[in-house]
């Protein structure tokens, strides 16, 4: 059975940690996210999932961006928020994360992470979109009511103010589409999307601009907690990346091929 | 090559033809749709597709609802608009249409046709949805820009006034999602959806309430014309419904199964 | 979190229970399935899932085929094996099961159940296929290694003797394709397929002809146990069928629509 | 209508052109493919599609691998066969092809091209698989009988001798699965798969090892010709890669949001 294990899901919350320290809006950031955006996301997961998770954080300014082999080897689900410094992420780290996903690690790509190296590599497309930052109200509607990620949230989730992300969103067609967002301006966005890549699961969730306190919103915290549960690999996953198999001998060797009984 | 044939696509535009004659709003209907809604839809297809199509109409009040074996045998694509009298559609006719779709006929289900017997049978779900008739503006956004059905329409299509259809729309996940609609009220709807059933193709398109002149809108006419082209069966389709095959003998009979050269 | 509940999954194993008592092969059936096919399936689930499930059986010869409102109201996942007497299943019972699935109950359709009334209704297609009963070896290959249903089984599963089911299988494209089977004769079949319908999940699994002891095969038991876990509704599911929502007032009523800050 | 244009589809058949000149089996290659594998593929397309296509070839040993900006600017559909020297393909050329696909060019990836830089970039996975070269018979079964690519071929296509490619094939779930192959050894492979990436269409088709004369097989030629038709961009495609849109002003600016009439 795909039964629950008693071991907690090991989550690493990765943050770019740039806006928190830039001059552009450091006062606002300090007010909204005194522990950083990654700190808020991590706290929300721990609050909702309790003993079901073991959460750590890692940030881009750390050596190897905080994503050493050791850290990834102990990560079941990685969350990724980046925005201003995507280009400065080391390709070797991206390779490492990519391989870990293909081997079974779940990954949650958040908001402006749509343009991260790891997401565009997993998708194979530009992941471009339309946007406008005008404090639109965002409504997040569920189109997969039976999906684990949509459990326990209202229809719609109401986010009073958010940056607008709109279509066309240049992504492969999602394996499962969970949420659609609308904005006061009339735009629409596929805001909650699932894919499988290799043995790993990928969830993109768009709410969460740094200028708004979205990660304190109880329904958003619920979605992220649900998504961690969904993206977690099956118990016993060995995180081996799919590889070429030299297959010998034939499976049917020695078996009869005849017209058989009828 | 799956090349175009010179034969026109044979289209039957089916209309419930109820509102056109009911006392509820016969004056308004006569103004918006002097030739009936089916007449307007048929005229739009002929206008845009010219010699590429041979269009006829059929209505529910005709014998066998106008969908005799003879008519269906000469139909490549059927369009279906119904609303008030779904329950009065003869099950034998629904069976006939269903079999024709499984054999290869394309079908376009329009607006309130979501509750028709043929659509719910093809889908296997309730096809229920949320709605409000408050003359919302509807925006129709393309999320599949390469799809044949979305060619030649703006992003978004603007419909000044329409009935609101919103999620949750209880349908199987579309094989291809082409359009998403938003409404002034903030709601969202998967308004252009494709499925394959048997050998036939199904397209659901939600704009088109009888209280608004939607089928005269040039972009809506374009979508319907595109959808007829998409839903048309491949040249040479024999319209045979998939059936049980008693498969003898084994395909591999007499073939070697060995470890082979390397 | 979409966390596990401590309550066991309530499973009803439904069996046609015809071959067990027909003259055609009652001796063979008694040897292979002394407790009926439903008995073997139920025993396998209990063996593998233990306290995680509460399993009961129901058979076609019982009043209301054993699927009364009371039974269904206490069923989270239903398994369905039928073959010779599909046509004798009461439409009212099929309606009841259908509504329960749309409300959230999982359903596993087994082998010749492909032609059951409930499966063809959920699919909207003929569900026809090719077949040959010549004791082919069947290999069941995993094409979704991360899927909960494929955990813990070899690649491939080897079934020494089975009836051949081959393509073309007239089904809607699966939402998730988990297994592909090959046969000594060279045929292929989409043998493990997932769909969502309404709020419920559907899994079709083809191994399991009555002439072979397939449901005693340890890997097949594992697949069925995994599938019960996958198909089980989320904790707290209320089993309400999706229905029309009369949506008032507009979500955006009173909210500003302006060009906003930038 | 998404109508046919009179302009031919501009096809570039790209070949690695390595085995044709290597010492390993130059005599055999010269016998099977006197004009190179690319020459055989190009000839098959011209034979079947006639005036519907304008076919050219390009090979890896040419400057810029024969895929200059000028060539790509005049290419609607590119076919790609490579095997031994994937690593030597210039990343700048891969970038260029990638952008052209996202802008609307169709691409057919053939056989060992599964490990090409362009395919793994489009997929985001390893694209690894199982294999054995033992002259298995390959049967290619249609699971999408209505699909343009499967028109006019038998069920199954029989290839007397081919290298075996088997699951697990590490690809994203196809948007449309068209063909499944079986082999005498009992293995199975998703041998005909469709995806959309950006505005472009991707088709992977596995038959075609250099050691067998597969590209002279009439049914294989038919599949490739059909696939060119399917992958061709819609008439009027501008090949602009999706990009960020700075969306101002709000679409709903100035529109009423009220409770409306009822």
Tab-separated table of N, CA, C and O in Angstrom, chain C residues 70-176:
chain	number	residue	atom	x	y	z
C	70	UNK	N	-27.431	1.775	2.083
C	70	UNK	CA	-26.682	1.660	3.342
C	70	UNK	C	-25.245	1.192	3.085
C	70	UNK	O	-24.289	1.719	3.655
C	71	UNK	N	-25.114	0.192	2.227
C	71	UNK	CA	-23.773	-0.325	1.944
C	71	UNK	C	-22.920	0.746	1.257
C	71	UNK	O	-21.775	0.999	1.647
C	72	UNK	N	-23.495	1.370	0.246
C	72	UNK	CA	-22.711	2.386	-0.471
C	72	UNK	C	-22.364	3.571	0.425
C	72	UNK	O	-21.272	4.141	0.312
C	73	UNK	N	-23.287	3.922	1.307
C	73	UNK	CA	-23.001	5.047	2.209
C	73	UNK	C	-21.811	4.761	3.115
C	73	UNK	O	-21.245	5.682	3.710
C	74	UNK	N	-21.464	3.514	3.221
C	74	UNK	CA	-20.318	3.149	4.065
C	74	UNK	C	-19.161	2.600	3.235
C	74	UNK	O	-18.333	1.847	3.749
C	75	UNK	N	-19.138	2.966	1.967
C	75	UNK	CA	-18.075	2.473	1.087
C	75	UNK	C	-17.219	3.636	0.588
C	75	UNK	O	-17.720	4.576	-0.024
C	76	UNK	N	-15.909	3.540	0.824
C	76	UNK	CA	-14.968	4.536	0.297
C	76	UNK	C	-14.436	4.111	-1.066
C	76	UNK	O	-14.190	4.951	-1.940
C	77	UNK	N	-14.213	2.811	-1.209
C	77	UNK	CA	-13.709	2.271	-2.472
C	77	UNK	C	-14.466	0.992	-2.803
C	77	UNK	O	-14.617	0.112	-1.952
C	78	UNK	N	-14.932	0.926	-4.051
C	78	UNK	CA	-15.655	-0.253	-4.542
C	78	UNK	C	-14.807	-0.923	-5.605
C	78	UNK	O	-14.251	-0.246	-6.474
C	79	UNK	N	-14.686	-2.270	-5.535
C	79	UNK	CA	-14.035	-2.985	-6.637
C	79	UNK	C	-15.104	-3.771	-7.381
C	79	UNK	O	-16.056	-4.276	-6.770
C	80	UNK	N	-14.951	-3.880	-8.710
C	80	UNK	CA	-16.019	-4.441	-9.546
C	80	UNK	C	-15.465	-5.480	-10.512
C	80	UNK	O	-14.669	-5.159	-11.397
C	81	UNK	N	-15.882	-6.741	-10.322
C	81	UNK	CA	-15.567	-7.803	-11.276
C	81	UNK	C	-16.875	-8.390	-11.785
C	81	UNK	O	-17.663	-8.946	-11.011
C	82	UNK	N	-17.104	-8.286	-13.083
C	82	UNK	CA	-18.268	-8.899	-13.709
C	82	UNK	C	-17.889	-9.383	-15.084
C	82	UNK	O	-16.856	-8.985	-15.627
C	83	UNK	N	-18.697	-10.248	-15.670
C	83	UNK	CA	-18.351	-10.794	-16.978
C	83	UNK	C	-19.561	-11.267	-17.780
C	83	UNK	O	-19.882	-10.714	-18.825
C	84	UNK	N	-20.228	-12.282	-17.246
C	84	UNK	CA	-21.250	-12.966	-18.055
C	84	UNK	C	-22.625	-12.332	-17.958
C	84	UNK	O	-23.450	-12.507	-18.853
C	85	UNK	N	-22.888	-11.585	-16.908
C	85	UNK	CA	-24.254	-11.106	-16.679
C	85	UNK	C	-24.315	-9.586	-16.466
C	85	UNK	O	-25.117	-9.090	-15.672
C	86	UNK	N	-23.475	-8.877	-17.184
C	86	UNK	CA	-23.514	-7.408	-17.098
C	86	UNK	C	-24.923	-6.866	-17.323
C	86	UNK	O	-25.367	-5.948	-16.645
C	87	UNK	N	-25.607	-7.464	-18.322
C	87	UNK	CA	-26.903	-6.921	-18.715
C	87	UNK	C	-27.967	-7.048	-17.640
C	87	UNK	O	-28.956	-6.320	-17.649
C	88	UNK	N	-27.750	-7.973	-16.716
C	88	UNK	CA	-28.748	-8.197	-15.669
C	88	UNK	C	-28.562	-7.290	-14.464
C	88	UNK	O	-29.327	-7.376	-13.501
C	89	UNK	N	-27.590	-6.447	-14.506
C	89	UNK	CA	-27.401	-5.516	-13.385
C	89	UNK	C	-28.445	-4.406	-13.494
C	89	UNK	O	-28.601	-3.783	-14.547
C	90	UNK	N	-29.140	-4.177	-12.404
C	90	UNK	CA	-30.262	-3.239	-12.346
C	90	UNK	C	-29.774	-1.804	-12.587
C	90	UNK	O	-28.843	-1.346	-11.920
C	91	UNK	N	-30.441	-1.118	-13.516
C	91	UNK	CA	-30.020	0.253	-13.816
C	91	UNK	C	-30.094	1.173	-12.597
C	91	UNK	O	-29.311	2.111	-12.470
C	92	UNK	N	-31.038	0.887	-11.711
C	92	UNK	CA	-31.150	1.741	-10.519
C	92	UNK	C	-29.914	1.604	-9.636
C	92	UNK	O	-29.466	2.576	-9.010
C	93	UNK	N	-29.362	0.395	-9.592
C	93	UNK	CA	-28.135	0.202	-8.812
C	93	UNK	C	-26.954	0.888	-9.499
C	93	UNK	O	-26.102	1.498	-8.844
C	94	UNK	N	-26.937	0.809	-10.814
C	94	UNK	CA	-25.871	1.489	-11.564
C	94	UNK	C	-25.943	3.004	-11.317
C	94	UNK	O	-24.911	3.651	-11.078
C	95	UNK	N	-27.158	3.541	-11.344
C	95	UNK	CA	-27.325	4.976	-11.043
C	95	UNK	C	-26.741	5.311	-9.668
C	95	UNK	O	-26.055	6.330	-9.495
C	96	UNK	N	-27.028	4.482	-8.730
C	96	UNK	CA	-26.610	4.714	-7.344
C	96	UNK	C	-25.079	4.679	-7.224
C	96	UNK	O	-24.479	5.528	-6.574
C	97	UNK	N	-24.491	3.676	-7.862
C	97	UNK	CA	-23.031	3.574	-7.825
C	97	UNK	C	-22.403	4.774	-8.547
C	97	UNK	O	-21.434	5.372	-8.074
C	98	UNK	N	-22.991	5.132	-9.683
C	98	UNK	CA	-22.486	6.259	-10.459
C	98	UNK	C	-22.474	7.534	-9.620
C	98	UNK	O	-21.468	8.254	-9.564
C	99	UNK	N	-23.574	7.787	-8.942
C	99	UNK	CA	-23.646	8.997	-8.125
C	99	UNK	C	-22.637	8.957	-6.974
C	99	UNK	O	-22.049	9.975	-6.619
C	100	UNK	N	-22.449	7.776	-6.413
C	100	UNK	CA	-21.479	7.666	-5.315
C	100	UNK	C	-20.055	7.958	-5.820
C	100	UNK	O	-19.262	8.610	-5.136
C	101	UNK	N	-19.746	7.472	-7.016
C	101	UNK	CA	-18.419	7.766	-7.587
C	101	UNK	C	-18.267	9.276	-7.805
C	101	UNK	O	-17.262	9.882	-7.413
C	102	UNK	N	-19.276	9.892	-8.428
C	102	UNK	CA	-19.173	11.331	-8.698
C	102	UNK	C	-19.042	12.126	-7.400
C	102	UNK	O	-18.450	13.207	-7.367
C	103	UNK	N	-19.576	11.569	-6.317
C	103	UNK	CA	-19.473	12.225	-5.022
C	103	UNK	C	-18.144	11.984	-4.313
C	103	UNK	O	-17.847	12.637	-3.319
C	104	UNK	N	-17.347	11.045	-4.807
C	104	UNK	CA	-16.035	10.878	-4.200
C	104	UNK	C	-15.566	9.448	-3.986
C	104	UNK	O	-14.393	9.209	-3.684
C	105	UNK	N	-16.462	8.464	-4.116
C	105	UNK	CA	-16.031	7.076	-3.908
C	105	UNK	C	-15.066	6.646	-5.006
C	105	UNK	O	-15.287	6.921	-6.182
C	106	UNK	N	-13.995	5.960	-4.625
C	106	UNK	CA	-13.114	5.376	-5.618
C	106	UNK	C	-13.706	4.096	-6.169
C	106	UNK	O	-14.494	3.419	-5.502
C	107	UNK	N	-13.351	3.755	-7.415
C	107	UNK	CA	-13.834	2.496	-7.984
C	107	UNK	C	-12.712	1.849	-8.783
C	107	UNK	O	-12.004	2.510	-9.544
C	108	UNK	N	-12.549	0.535	-8.555
C	108	UNK	CA	-11.577	-0.264	-9.298
C	108	UNK	C	-12.356	-1.213	-10.205
C	108	UNK	O	-13.137	-2.037	-9.725
C	109	UNK	N	-12.153	-1.069	-11.504
C	109	UNK	CA	-12.824	-1.929	-12.472
C	109	UNK	C	-11.825	-2.989	-12.905
C	109	UNK	O	-10.725	-2.662	-13.361
C	110	UNK	N	-12.218	-4.241	-12.764
C	110	UNK	CA	-11.282	-5.344	-12.957
C	110	UNK	C	-11.624	-6.164	-14.204
C	110	UNK	O	-12.783	-6.546	-14.412
C	111	UNK	N	-10.617	-6.412	-15.012
C	111	UNK	CA	-10.659	-7.335	-16.155
C	111	UNK	C	-11.944	-7.165	-16.998
C	111	UNK	O	-12.158	-6.097	-17.554
C	112	UNK	N	-12.783	-8.201	-17.039
C	112	UNK	CA	-13.954	-8.189	-17.921
C	112	UNK	C	-14.995	-7.165	-17.479
C	112	UNK	O	-15.979	-6.937	-18.191
C	113	UNK	N	-14.762	-6.516	-16.362
C	113	UNK	CA	-15.601	-5.392	-15.955
C	113	UNK	C	-15.545	-4.235	-16.940
C	113	UNK	O	-16.322	-3.291	-16.829
C	114	UNK	N	-14.653	-4.308	-17.912
C	114	UNK	CA	-14.582	-3.250	-18.935
C	114	UNK	C	-15.902	-3.066	-19.644
C	114	UNK	O	-16.196	-1.989	-20.151
C	115	UNK	N	-16.729	-4.135	-19.691
C	115	UNK	CA	-18.023	-4.039	-20.375
C	115	UNK	C	-19.182	-3.845	-19.394
C	115	UNK	O	-20.349	-3.942	-19.783
C	116	UNK	N	-18.874	-3.580	-18.143
C	116	UNK	CA	-19.948	-3.369	-17.171
C	116	UNK	C	-20.676	-2.068	-17.463
C	116	UNK	O	-20.129	-1.140	-18.067
C	117	UNK	N	-21.931	-1.995	-17.028
C	117	UNK	CA	-22.706	-0.766	-17.219
C	117	UNK	C	-22.060	0.423	-16.525
C	117	UNK	O	-22.073	1.538	-17.044
C	118	UNK	N	-21.504	0.194	-15.342
C	118	UNK	CA	-20.949	1.333	-14.609
C	118	UNK	C	-19.697	1.873	-15.302
C	118	UNK	O	-19.509	3.096	-15.368
C	119	UNK	N	-18.888	0.988	-15.867
C	119	UNK	CA	-17.654	1.475	-16.500
C	119	UNK	C	-17.971	2.206	-17.803
C	119	UNK	O	-17.438	3.296	-18.052
C	120	UNK	N	-18.819	1.630	-18.634
C	120	UNK	CA	-19.123	2.310	-19.898
C	120	UNK	C	-19.841	3.647	-19.633
C	120	UNK	O	-19.658	4.606	-20.375
C	121	UNK	N	-20.612	3.709	-18.553
C	121	UNK	CA	-21.242	4.987	-18.247
C	121	UNK	C	-20.216	6.025	-17.809
C	121	UNK	O	-20.300	7.196	-18.199
C	122	UNK	N	-19.265	5.612	-17.022
C	122	UNK	CA	-18.236	6.553	-16.566
C	122	UNK	C	-17.331	6.999	-17.711
C	122	UNK	O	-16.804	8.112	-17.705
C	123	UNK	N	-17.141	6.127	-18.693
C	123	UNK	CA	-16.218	6.430	-19.781
C	123	UNK	C	-16.894	7.154	-20.940
C	123	UNK	O	-16.283	7.982	-21.601
C	124	UNK	N	-18.132	6.794	-21.256
C	124	UNK	CA	-18.809	7.403	-22.400
C	124	UNK	C	-18.443	6.781	-23.735
C	124	UNK	O	-18.792	7.316	-24.792
C	125	UNK	N	-17.718	5.684	-23.716
C	125	UNK	CA	-17.302	4.991	-24.940
C	125	UNK	C	-17.758	3.531	-24.881
C	125	UNK	O	-18.356	3.105	-23.894
C	126	UNK	N	-17.415	2.755	-25.925
C	126	UNK	CA	-17.851	1.349	-25.933
C	126	UNK	C	-17.015	0.481	-24.997
C	126	UNK	O	-17.469	-0.573	-24.568
C	127	UNK	N	-15.772	0.882	-24.742
C	127	UNK	CA	-14.839	0.085	-23.920
C	127	UNK	C	-14.573	-1.286	-24.532
C	127	UNK	O	-14.187	-2.230	-23.824
C	128	UNK	N	-14.750	-1.405	-25.824
C	128	UNK	CA	-14.454	-2.667	-26.498
C	128	UNK	C	-12.948	-2.827	-26.665
C	128	UNK	O	-12.185	-1.875	-26.518
C	129	UNK	N	-12.543	-4.064	-26.987
C	129	UNK	CA	-11.120	-4.399	-27.048
C	129	UNK	C	-10.950	-5.646	-27.909
C	129	UNK	O	-11.912	-6.229	-28.377
C	130	UNK	N	-9.706	-6.058	-28.110
C	130	UNK	CA	-9.408	-7.324	-28.779
C	130	UNK	C	-9.043	-8.363	-27.713
C	130	UNK	O	-8.526	-8.004	-26.653
C	131	UNK	N	-9.322	-9.618	-27.998
C	131	UNK	CA	-9.025	-10.635	-26.981
C	131	UNK	C	-8.741	-11.976	-27.646
C	131	UNK	O	-9.101	-12.227	-28.793
C	132	UNK	N	-8.079	-12.824	-26.883
C	132	UNK	CA	-7.847	-14.223	-27.280
C	132	UNK	C	-7.507	-14.997	-26.022
C	132	UNK	O	-6.658	-14.557	-25.234
C	133	UNK	N	-8.144	-16.112	-25.836
C	133	UNK	CA	-7.876	-16.911	-24.642
C	133	UNK	C	-6.999	-18.090	-25.011
C	133	UNK	O	-7.487	-19.151	-25.398
C	134	UNK	N	-5.686	-17.896	-24.923
C	134	UNK	CA	-4.769	-18.961	-25.310
C	134	UNK	C	-3.615	-19.081	-24.326
C	134	UNK	O	-2.507	-19.423	-24.692
C	135	UNK	N	-3.913	-18.783	-23.062
C	135	UNK	CA	-2.920	-18.970	-22.003
C	135	UNK	C	-1.597	-18.272	-22.305
C	135	UNK	O	-0.519	-18.798	-22.023
C	136	UNK	N	-1.683	-17.101	-22.892
C	136	UNK	CA	-0.471	-16.308	-23.100
C	136	UNK	C	0.172	-15.940	-21.768
C	136	UNK	O	-0.521	-15.761	-20.767
C	137	UNK	N	1.465	-15.798	-21.787
C	137	UNK	CA	2.123	-15.110	-20.683
C	137	UNK	C	1.847	-13.614	-20.835
C	137	UNK	O	1.908	-13.077	-21.939
C	138	UNK	N	1.507	-12.970	-19.727
C	138	UNK	CA	1.303	-11.518	-19.736
C	138	UNK	C	2.405	-10.866	-18.896
C	138	UNK	O	2.668	-11.283	-17.769
C	139	UNK	N	3.029	-9.859	-19.488
C	139	UNK	CA	4.001	-9.045	-18.754
C	139	UNK	C	3.382	-7.675	-18.515
C	139	UNK	O	2.855	-7.064	-19.445
C	140	UNK	N	3.435	-7.204	-17.283
C	140	UNK	CA	2.836	-5.917	-16.924
C	140	UNK	C	3.969	-4.941	-16.607
C	140	UNK	O	4.652	-5.068	-15.594
C	141	UNK	N	4.160	-3.973	-17.498
C	141	UNK	CA	5.267	-3.018	-17.401
C	141	UNK	C	4.799	-1.702	-16.803
C	141	UNK	O	3.746	-1.182	-17.164
C	142	UNK	N	5.630	-1.145	-15.959
C	142	UNK	CA	5.323	0.147	-15.336
C	142	UNK	C	5.795	1.292	-16.229
C	142	UNK	O	6.967	1.335	-16.606
C	143	UNK	N	4.913	2.219	-16.559
C	143	UNK	CA	5.331	3.427	-17.270
C	143	UNK	C	5.182	4.679	-16.411
C	143	UNK	O	5.428	5.785	-16.880
C	144	UNK	N	4.791	4.508	-15.152
C	144	UNK	CA	4.704	5.636	-14.208
C	144	UNK	C	5.350	5.191	-12.897
C	144	UNK	O	4.659	4.876	-11.933
C	145	UNK	N	6.685	5.193	-12.865
C	145	UNK	CA	7.378	4.589	-11.712
C	145	UNK	C	7.184	5.340	-10.403
C	145	UNK	O	7.445	4.779	-9.350
C	146	UNK	N	6.739	6.576	-10.494
C	146	UNK	CA	6.538	7.358	-9.276
C	146	UNK	C	5.095	7.252	-8.771
C	146	UNK	O	4.758	7.801	-7.733
C	147	UNK	N	4.242	6.569	-9.536
C	147	UNK	CA	2.818	6.547	-9.196
C	147	UNK	C	2.564	5.656	-7.982
C	147	UNK	O	3.154	4.581	-7.872
C	148	UNK	N	1.673	6.063	-7.086
C	148	UNK	CA	1.403	5.224	-5.911
C	148	UNK	C	1.010	3.786	-6.269
C	148	UNK	O	1.317	2.864	-5.518
C	149	UNK	N	0.346	3.606	-7.401
C	149	UNK	CA	-0.152	2.266	-7.727
C	149	UNK	C	0.969	1.324	-8.174
C	149	UNK	O	0.841	0.106	-8.076
C	150	UNK	N	2.081	1.871	-8.619
C	150	UNK	CA	3.152	1.003	-9.124
C	150	UNK	C	4.246	0.718	-8.090
C	150	UNK	O	5.259	0.082	-8.416
C	151	UNK	N	4.057	1.168	-6.874
C	151	UNK	CA	5.103	0.959	-5.868
C	151	UNK	C	5.180	-0.510	-5.449
C	151	UNK	O	4.171	-1.152	-5.202
C	152	UNK	N	6.393	-1.008	-5.381
C	152	UNK	CA	6.604	-2.334	-4.794
C	152	UNK	C	6.328	-3.511	-5.706
C	152	UNK	O	6.215	-4.638	-5.231
C	153	UNK	N	6.221	-3.261	-7.016
C	153	UNK	CA	6.040	-4.398	-7.926
C	153	UNK	C	7.205	-4.440	-8.902
C	153	UNK	O	7.800	-3.409	-9.238
C	154	UNK	N	7.556	-5.649	-9.380
C	154	UNK	CA	8.684	-5.755	-10.317
C	154	UNK	C	8.325	-5.176	-11.682
C	154	UNK	O	7.148	-4.971	-11.999
C	155	UNK	N	9.351	-4.935	-12.466
C	155	UNK	CA	9.203	-4.372	-13.816
C	155	UNK	C	9.887	-5.335	-14.774
C	155	UNK	O	11.106	-5.308	-14.888
C	156	UNK	N	9.124	-6.245	-15.408
C	156	UNK	CA	7.668	-6.341	-15.378
C	156	UNK	C	7.181	-7.333	-14.320
C	156	UNK	O	7.946	-8.169	-13.833
C	157	UNK	N	5.895	-7.226	-14.023
C	157	UNK	CA	5.178	-8.315	-13.364
C	157	UNK	C	5.011	-9.428	-14.395
C	157	UNK	O	4.656	-9.148	-15.542
C	158	UNK	N	5.263	-10.663	-14.006
C	158	UNK	CA	5.102	-11.795	-14.925
C	158	UNK	C	3.907	-12.640	-14.481
C	158	UNK	O	3.877	-13.136	-13.356
C	159	UNK	N	2.935	-12.757	-15.377
C	159	UNK	CA	1.781	-13.639	-15.120
C	159	UNK	C	1.892	-14.787	-16.110
C	159	UNK	O	1.770	-14.572	-17.323
C	160	UNK	N	2.121	-15.974	-15.614
C	160	UNK	CA	2.468	-17.077	-16.515
C	160	UNK	C	1.376	-17.362	-17.543
C	160	UNK	O	1.675	-17.632	-18.701
C	161	UNK	N	0.143	-17.295	-17.079
C	161	UNK	CA	-0.953	-17.580	-18.010
C	161	UNK	C	-2.099	-16.608	-17.762
C	161	UNK	O	-2.542	-16.449	-16.617
C	162	UNK	N	-2.579	-16.042	-18.831
C	162	UNK	CA	-3.692	-15.099	-18.739
C	162	UNK	C	-4.390	-15.041	-20.098
C	162	UNK	O	-3.782	-15.317	-21.139
C	163	UNK	N	-5.645	-14.660	-20.059
C	163	UNK	CA	-6.328	-14.298	-21.290
C	163	UNK	C	-5.662	-13.049	-21.860
C	163	UNK	O	-5.234	-12.169	-21.107
C	164	UNK	N	-5.579	-12.995	-23.192
C	164	UNK	CA	-5.012	-11.822	-23.829
C	164	UNK	C	-6.086	-10.761	-24.035
C	164	UNK	O	-7.145	-11.053	-24.585
C	165	UNK	N	-5.825	-9.545	-23.568
C	165	UNK	CA	-6.633	-8.368	-23.897
C	165	UNK	C	-5.712	-7.440	-24.685
C	165	UNK	O	-4.621	-7.098	-24.188
C	166	UNK	N	-6.149	-7.024	-25.871
C	166	UNK	CA	-5.269	-6.208	-26.698
C	166	UNK	C	-5.942	-4.942	-27.207
C	166	UNK	O	-7.161	-4.775	-27.136
C	167	UNK	N	-5.099	-4.074	-27.755
C	167	UNK	CA	-5.594	-2.842	-28.371
C	167	UNK	C	-6.201	-3.140	-29.739
C	167	UNK	O	-5.800	-4.104	-30.376
C	168	UNK	N	-7.168	-2.341	-30.147
C	168	UNK	CA	-7.533	-1.046	-29.662
C	168	UNK	C	-8.552	-1.201	-28.525
C	168	UNK	O	-9.572	-1.880	-28.715
C	169	UNK	N	-8.261	-0.523	-27.412
C	169	UNK	CA	-9.149	-0.470	-26.256
C	169	UNK	C	-9.854	0.881	-26.365
C	169	UNK	O	-9.202	1.930	-26.311
C	170	UNK	N	-11.167	0.839	-26.518
C	170	UNK	CA	-11.911	2.074	-26.806
C	170	UNK	C	-12.289	2.797	-25.518
C	170	UNK	O	-13.415	2.690	-25.024
C	171	UNK	N	-11.344	3.530	-24.988
C	171	UNK	CA	-11.515	4.294	-23.749
C	171	UNK	C	-11.080	5.737	-23.988
C	171	UNK	O	-10.318	6.012	-24.907
C	172	UNK	N	-11.592	6.662	-23.174
C	172	UNK	CA	-10.998	8.006	-23.211
C	172	UNK	C	-9.529	7.919	-22.810
C	172	UNK	O	-9.153	7.035	-22.016
C	173	UNK	N	-8.712	8.806	-23.335
C	173	UNK	CA	-7.298	8.803	-22.965
C	173	UNK	C	-7.183	8.901	-21.444
C	173	UNK	O	-7.789	9.777	-20.823
C	174	UNK	N	-6.450	7.953	-20.832
C	174	UNK	CA	-6.358	7.986	-19.362
C	174	UNK	C	-5.735	9.281	-18.855
C	174	UNK	O	-4.863	9.865	-19.499
C	175	UNK	N	-6.197	9.725	-17.685
C	175	UNK	CA	-5.557	10.871	-17.038
C	175	UNK	C	-4.134	10.499	-16.620
C	175	UNK	O	-3.228	11.332	-16.667
C	176	UNK	N	-3.961	9.269	-16.211
C	176	UNK	CA	-2.621	8.749	-15.893
C	176	UNK	C	-2.575	7.310	-16.383
C	176	UNK	O	-3.448	6.511	-16.052
